[in-house]
Amino acid sequence: MALLWHLARPRALIPGFLRPGLVSPSHRAYSHAAVGPLVYDLHEPSKPRTDKQTEPILFLHGLFGSKKNNRGISKALARDLGRFVYALDLRNHGESPHDKRHDYEAMADDVANFIHEHGLKESSIIGHSMGAKTAMTLALRSPELVANIVSVDNAPADKVLGRGFAEYVRGMKRIQDANVTRQAEADKILEEYEEVSLPIRQFLLGNLYRPKGEQTQKFRVPLDILARSLDNLGDFPYKNPKEVRFEKPALFVRGTKSTYVPDELLPLIGEFFPRFRLVDVDAGHWLISEQPEVFRQAVVEFLQPAE
């Protein structure tokens, strides 16, 4: 049973469910599914506490997102923690390479390769939604690469994605087929698939760009690949916490208005991540943009070095 404190300040960090120590393997072979180098933005602190190879933070976005979504919070964490923050474009997103395979093991391979290529050590991995499951997968399969994780509104469990994601893809395909030249045209089409939330439409349309020499706008994300991958993105590759655990610190931040991390999943989180803490935020699934200051405080408290 989880004990939650409902406070006006960022809700109290809650110790995880401790289990007898079952140590995660120190190394797991990769499936060699990684794509080429991931594109990233590096946010440098004005007063670095360490060099950028040691104790960096890697920020992983969610489905249809990119490195630019986390620009503000990345700069704030670099400032507050004195650490270098790498905001990544995951495969098939932003400016990173495209590949027909899109699942959590492949994305974890990409991030592991990024860590090796840049010589990073003791990395903190922050991930939202799809990025959260990628962070969890990497932590469970290769704990030697990860110092700790922050999972934002997702859990290590299979969950069918809401119908809305498939509708978003349908709307985005219609936009692409319509050869739009202005974002207002694209928004009018997308409104048929997401009429309630303008912020969600703006988020999705952030993937539009105008290829050099062309008049019409296209989506950077490969819509056919992502459409075929929606079932994969609902799954989680590890099913049995008796076989693998991440014994280092983990912070799970969930939106109280979201359904992604219900109370009944907390024991499972504790089995996979026995040193986990929980923070509840009065927000929905997009809690970083809804409550950026509450999120910042929770992450800084978790990652702040012990005095």
PDB file of N, CA, C and O in Angstrom, residues 203-241:
ATOM      1  N   PHE A 203       1.435  20.983 -30.235  1.00  0.00           N
ATOM      2  CA  PHE A 203       2.529  20.037 -29.988  1.00  0.00           C
ATOM      3  C   PHE A 203       2.746  19.147 -31.212  1.00  0.00           C
ATOM      4  O   PHE A 203       3.880  18.971 -31.684  1.00  0.00           O
ATOM      5  N   LEU A 204       1.675  18.579 -31.749  1.00  0.00           N
ATOM      6  CA  LEU A 204       1.787  17.702 -32.908  1.00  0.00           C
ATOM      7  C   LEU A 204       2.274  18.465 -34.139  1.00  0.00           C
ATOM      8  O   LEU A 204       3.121  17.973 -34.896  1.00  0.00           O
ATOM      9  N   LEU A 205       1.768  19.676 -34.327  1.00  0.00           N
ATOM     10  CA  LEU A 205       2.146  20.462 -35.495  1.00  0.00           C
ATOM     11  C   LEU A 205       3.559  21.015 -35.387  1.00  0.00           C
ATOM     12  O   LEU A 205       4.114  21.504 -36.382  1.00  0.00           O
ATOM     13  N   GLY A 206       4.163  20.901 -34.205  1.00  0.00           N
ATOM     14  CA  GLY A 206       5.565  21.264 -34.060  1.00  0.00           C
ATOM     15  C   GLY A 206       6.482  20.380 -34.883  1.00  0.00           C
ATOM     16  O   GLY A 206       7.665  20.709 -35.071  1.00  0.00           O
ATOM     17  N   ASN A 207       5.945  19.263 -35.395  1.00  0.00           N
ATOM     18  CA  ASN A 207       6.725  18.365 -36.249  1.00  0.00           C
ATOM     19  C   ASN A 207       6.721  18.783 -37.716  1.00  0.00           C
ATOM     20  O   ASN A 207       7.404  18.169 -38.535  1.00  0.00           O
ATOM     21  N   LEU A 208       5.953  19.803 -38.059  1.00  0.00           N
ATOM     22  CA  LEU A 208       5.913  20.258 -39.440  1.00  0.00           C
ATOM     23  C   LEU A 208       7.157  21.079 -39.783  1.00  0.00           C
ATOM     24  O   LEU A 208       7.682  21.812 -38.948  1.00  0.00           O
ATOM     25  N   TYR A 209       7.612  20.941 -41.013  1.00  0.00           N
ATOM     26  CA  TYR A 209       8.689  21.796 -41.504  1.00  0.00           C
ATOM     27  C   TYR A 209       8.543  21.906 -43.023  1.00  0.00           C
ATOM     28  O   TYR A 209       7.817  21.131 -43.649  1.00  0.00           O
ATOM     29  N   ARG A 210       9.231  22.873 -43.598  1.00  0.00           N
ATOM     30  CA  ARG A 210       9.180  23.047 -45.045  1.00  0.00           C
ATOM     31  C   ARG A 210      10.522  22.608 -45.634  1.00  0.00           C
ATOM     32  O   ARG A 210      11.546  23.259 -45.410  1.00  0.00           O
ATOM     33  N   PRO A 211      10.558  21.479 -46.339  1.00  0.00           N
ATOM     34  CA  PRO A 211      11.815  21.031 -46.943  1.00  0.00           C
ATOM     35  C   PRO A 211      12.383  22.096 -47.879  1.00  0.00           C
ATOM     36  O   PRO A 211      11.631  22.835 -48.529  1.00  0.00           O
ATOM     37  N   LYS A 212      13.683  22.148 -47.940  1.00  0.00           N
ATOM     38  CA  LYS A 212      14.352  23.151 -48.775  1.00  0.00           C
ATOM     39  C   LYS A 212      13.900  23.028 -50.227  1.00  0.00           C
ATOM     40  O   LYS A 212      13.863  21.941 -50.804  1.00  0.00           O
ATOM     41  N   GLY A 213      13.524  24.168 -50.787  1.00  0.00           N
ATOM     42  CA  GLY A 213      13.120  24.200 -52.194  1.00  0.00           C
ATOM     43  C   GLY A 213      11.678  23.822 -52.434  1.00  0.00           C
ATOM     44  O   GLY A 213      11.231  23.786 -53.584  1.00  0.00           O
ATOM     45  N   GLU A 214      10.904  23.508 -51.365  1.00  0.00           N
ATOM     46  CA  GLU A 214       9.505  23.126 -51.530  1.00  0.00           C
ATOM     47  C   GLU A 214       8.590  24.176 -50.934  1.00  0.00           C
ATOM     48  O   GLU A 214       8.972  24.912 -50.016  1.00  0.00           O
ATOM     49  N   GLN A 215       7.370  24.229 -51.437  1.00  0.00           N
ATOM     50  CA  GLN A 215       6.382  25.183 -50.941  1.00  0.00           C
ATOM     51  C   GLN A 215       5.520  24.593 -49.832  1.00  0.00           C
ATOM     52  O   GLN A 215       5.071  25.304 -48.940  1.00  0.00           O
ATOM     53  N   THR A 216       5.276  23.291 -49.917  1.00  0.00           N
ATOM     54  CA  THR A 216       4.386  22.657 -48.945  1.00  0.00           C
ATOM     55  C   THR A 216       5.156  22.172 -47.727  1.00  0.00           C
ATOM     56  O   THR A 216       6.370  21.953 -47.777  1.00  0.00           O
ATOM     57  N   GLN A 217       4.423  21.998 -46.629  1.00  0.00           N
ATOM     58  CA  GLN A 217       5.021  21.543 -45.384  1.00  0.00           C
ATOM     59  C   GLN A 217       4.854  20.027 -45.236  1.00  0.00           C
ATOM     60  O   GLN A 217       3.874  19.450 -45.689  1.00  0.00           O
ATOM     61  N   LYS A 218       5.840  19.420 -44.604  1.00  0.00           N
ATOM     62  CA  LYS A 218       5.839  17.976 -44.358  1.00  0.00           C
ATOM     63  C   LYS A 218       6.104  17.723 -42.878  1.00  0.00           C
ATOM     64  O   LYS A 218       6.567  18.594 -42.153  1.00  0.00           O
ATOM     65  N   PHE A 219       5.849  16.485 -42.453  1.00  0.00           N
ATOM     66  CA  PHE A 219       6.165  16.094 -41.081  1.00  0.00           C
ATOM     67  C   PHE A 219       7.557  15.465 -41.034  1.00  0.00           C
ATOM     68  O   PHE A 219       7.906  14.645 -41.888  1.00  0.00           O
ATOM     69  N   ARG A 220       8.322  15.864 -40.029  1.00  0.00           N
ATOM     70  CA  ARG A 220       9.644  15.256 -39.845  1.00  0.00           C
ATOM     71  C   ARG A 220       9.538  13.797 -39.436  1.00  0.00           C
ATOM     72  O   ARG A 220      10.393  12.981 -39.762  1.00  0.00           O
ATOM     73  N   VAL A 221       8.496  13.453 -38.680  1.00  0.00           N
ATOM     74  CA  VAL A 221       8.374  12.081 -38.174  1.00  0.00           C
ATOM     75  C   VAL A 221       7.838  11.174 -39.269  1.00  0.00           C
ATOM     76  O   VAL A 221       6.968  11.575 -40.058  1.00  0.00           O
ATOM     77  N   PRO A 222       8.346   9.931 -39.363  1.00  0.00           N
ATOM     78  CA  PRO A 222       7.839   8.982 -40.366  1.00  0.00           C
ATOM     79  C   PRO A 222       6.505   8.393 -39.894  1.00  0.00           C
ATOM     80  O   PRO A 222       6.458   7.473 -39.083  1.00  0.00           O
ATOM     81  N   LEU A 223       5.423   8.930 -40.414  1.00  0.00           N
ATOM     82  CA  LEU A 223       4.100   8.584 -39.894  1.00  0.00           C
ATOM     83  C   LEU A 223       3.758   7.113 -40.069  1.00  0.00           C
ATOM     84  O   LEU A 223       3.149   6.499 -39.188  1.00  0.00           O
ATOM     85  N   ASP A 224       4.141   6.506 -41.191  1.00  0.00           N
ATOM     86  CA  ASP A 224       3.821   5.091 -41.413  1.00  0.00           C
ATOM     87  C   ASP A 224       4.525   4.207 -40.385  1.00  0.00           C
ATOM     88  O   ASP A 224       3.938   3.259 -39.847  1.00  0.00           O
ATOM     89  N   ILE A 225       5.791   4.501 -40.104  1.00  0.00           N
ATOM     90  CA  ILE A 225       6.542   3.703 -39.124  1.00  0.00           C
ATOM     91  C   ILE A 225       5.914   3.830 -37.748  1.00  0.00           C
ATOM     92  O   ILE A 225       5.688   2.823 -37.048  1.00  0.00           O
ATOM     93  N   LEU A 226       5.600   5.044 -37.343  1.00  0.00           N
ATOM     94  CA  LEU A 226       5.030   5.242 -36.004  1.00  0.00           C
ATOM     95  C   LEU A 226       3.627   4.638 -35.909  1.00  0.00           C
ATOM     96  O   LEU A 226       3.259   4.100 -34.860  1.00  0.00           O
ATOM     97  N   ALA A 227       2.871   4.708 -36.975  1.00  0.00           N
ATOM     98  CA  ALA A 227       1.536   4.098 -36.957  1.00  0.00           C
ATOM     99  C   ALA A 227       1.632   2.593 -36.731  1.00  0.00           C
ATOM    100  O   ALA A 227       0.860   2.016 -35.959  1.00  0.00           O
ATOM    101  N   ARG A 228       2.606   1.954 -37.394  1.00  0.00           N
ATOM    102  CA  ARG A 228       2.776   0.503 -37.214  1.00  0.00           C
ATOM    103  C   ARG A 228       3.340   0.153 -35.843  1.00  0.00           C
ATOM    104  O   ARG A 228       3.263  -1.013 -35.435  1.00  0.00           O
ATOM    105  N   SER A 229       3.911   1.123 -35.159  1.00  0.00           N
ATOM    106  CA  SER A 229       4.619   0.857 -33.909  1.00  0.00           C
ATOM    107  C   SER A 229       3.801   1.163 -32.660  1.00  0.00           C
ATOM    108  O   SER A 229       4.302   0.994 -31.545  1.00  0.00           O
ATOM    109  N   LEU A 230       2.566   1.609 -32.812  1.00  0.00           N
ATOM    110  CA  LEU A 230       1.785   2.016 -31.647  1.00  0.00           C
ATOM    111  C   LEU A 230       1.590   0.879 -30.651  1.00  0.00           C
ATOM    112  O   LEU A 230       1.626   1.092 -29.435  1.00  0.00           O
ATOM    113  N   ASP A 231       1.391  -0.342 -31.147  1.00  0.00           N
ATOM    114  CA  ASP A 231       1.244  -1.476 -30.227  1.00  0.00           C
ATOM    115  C   ASP A 231       2.539  -1.712 -29.451  1.00  0.00           C
ATOM    116  O   ASP A 231       2.514  -1.998 -28.245  1.00  0.00           O
ATOM    117  N   ASN A 232       3.681  -1.607 -30.131  1.00  0.00           N
ATOM    118  CA  ASN A 232       4.968  -1.764 -29.451  1.00  0.00           C
ATOM    119  C   ASN A 232       5.133  -0.744 -28.330  1.00  0.00           C
ATOM    120  O   ASN A 232       5.701  -1.040 -27.269  1.00  0.00           O
ATOM    121  N   LEU A 233       4.637   0.464 -28.544  1.00  0.00           N
ATOM    122  CA  LEU A 233       4.839   1.537 -27.581  1.00  0.00           C
ATOM    123  C   LEU A 233       3.931   1.382 -26.364  1.00  0.00           C
ATOM    124  O   LEU A 233       4.153   2.019 -25.338  1.00  0.00           O
ATOM    125  N   GLY A 234       2.908   0.549 -26.468  1.00  0.00           N
ATOM    126  CA  GLY A 234       2.105   0.239 -25.289  1.00  0.00           C
ATOM    127  C   GLY A 234       2.735  -0.840 -24.430  1.00  0.00           C
ATOM    128  O   GLY A 234       2.455  -0.933 -23.228  1.00  0.00           O
ATOM    129  N   ASP A 235       3.595  -1.656 -25.032  1.00  0.00           N
ATOM    130  CA  ASP A 235       4.214  -2.778 -24.314  1.00  0.00           C
ATOM    131  C   ASP A 235       5.405  -2.313 -23.478  1.00  0.00           C
ATOM    132  O   ASP A 235       5.926  -1.218 -23.665  1.00  0.00           O
ATOM    133  N   PHE A 236       5.836  -3.199 -22.570  1.00  0.00           N
ATOM    134  CA  PHE A 236       7.090  -3.008 -21.854  1.00  0.00           C
ATOM    135  C   PHE A 236       7.871  -4.304 -21.984  1.00  0.00           C
ATOM    136  O   PHE A 236       7.312  -5.385 -21.771  1.00  0.00           O
ATOM    137  N   PRO A 237       9.159  -4.253 -22.363  1.00  0.00           N
ATOM    138  CA  PRO A 237       9.875  -5.484 -22.716  1.00  0.00           C
ATOM    139  C   PRO A 237      10.148  -6.438 -21.559  1.00  0.00           C
ATOM    140  O   PRO A 237      10.393  -7.615 -21.792  1.00  0.00           O
ATOM    141  N   TYR A 238      10.116  -5.950 -20.327  1.00  0.00           N
ATOM    142  CA  TYR A 238      10.376  -6.826 -19.184  1.00  0.00           C
ATOM    143  C   TYR A 238       9.065  -7.143 -18.477  1.00  0.00           C
ATOM    144  O   TYR A 238       8.280  -6.242 -18.179  1.00  0.00           O
ATOM    145  N   LYS A 239       8.847  -8.430 -18.219  1.00  0.00           N
ATOM    146  CA  LYS A 239       7.589  -8.870 -17.619  1.00  0.00           C
ATOM    147  C   LYS A 239       7.757  -9.369 -16.191  1.00  0.00           C
ATOM    148  O   LYS A 239       6.798  -9.339 -15.420  1.00  0.00           O
ATOM    149  N   ASN A 240       8.953  -9.834 -15.843  1.00  0.00           N
ATOM    150  CA  ASN A 240       9.141 -10.523 -14.567  1.00  0.00           C
ATOM    151  C   ASN A 240      10.196  -9.814 -13.717  1.00  0.00           C
ATOM    152  O   ASN A 240      11.392  -9.944 -13.981  1.00  0.00           O
ATOM    153  N   PRO A 241       9.795  -9.080 -12.675  1.00  0.00           N
ATOM    154  CA  PRO A 241      10.782  -8.385 -11.837  1.00  0.00           C
ATOM    155  C   PRO A 241      11.643  -9.322 -11.000  1.00  0.00           C
ATOM    156  O   PRO A 241      12.619  -8.872 -10.404  1.00  0.00           O
TER     157      PRO A 241
END
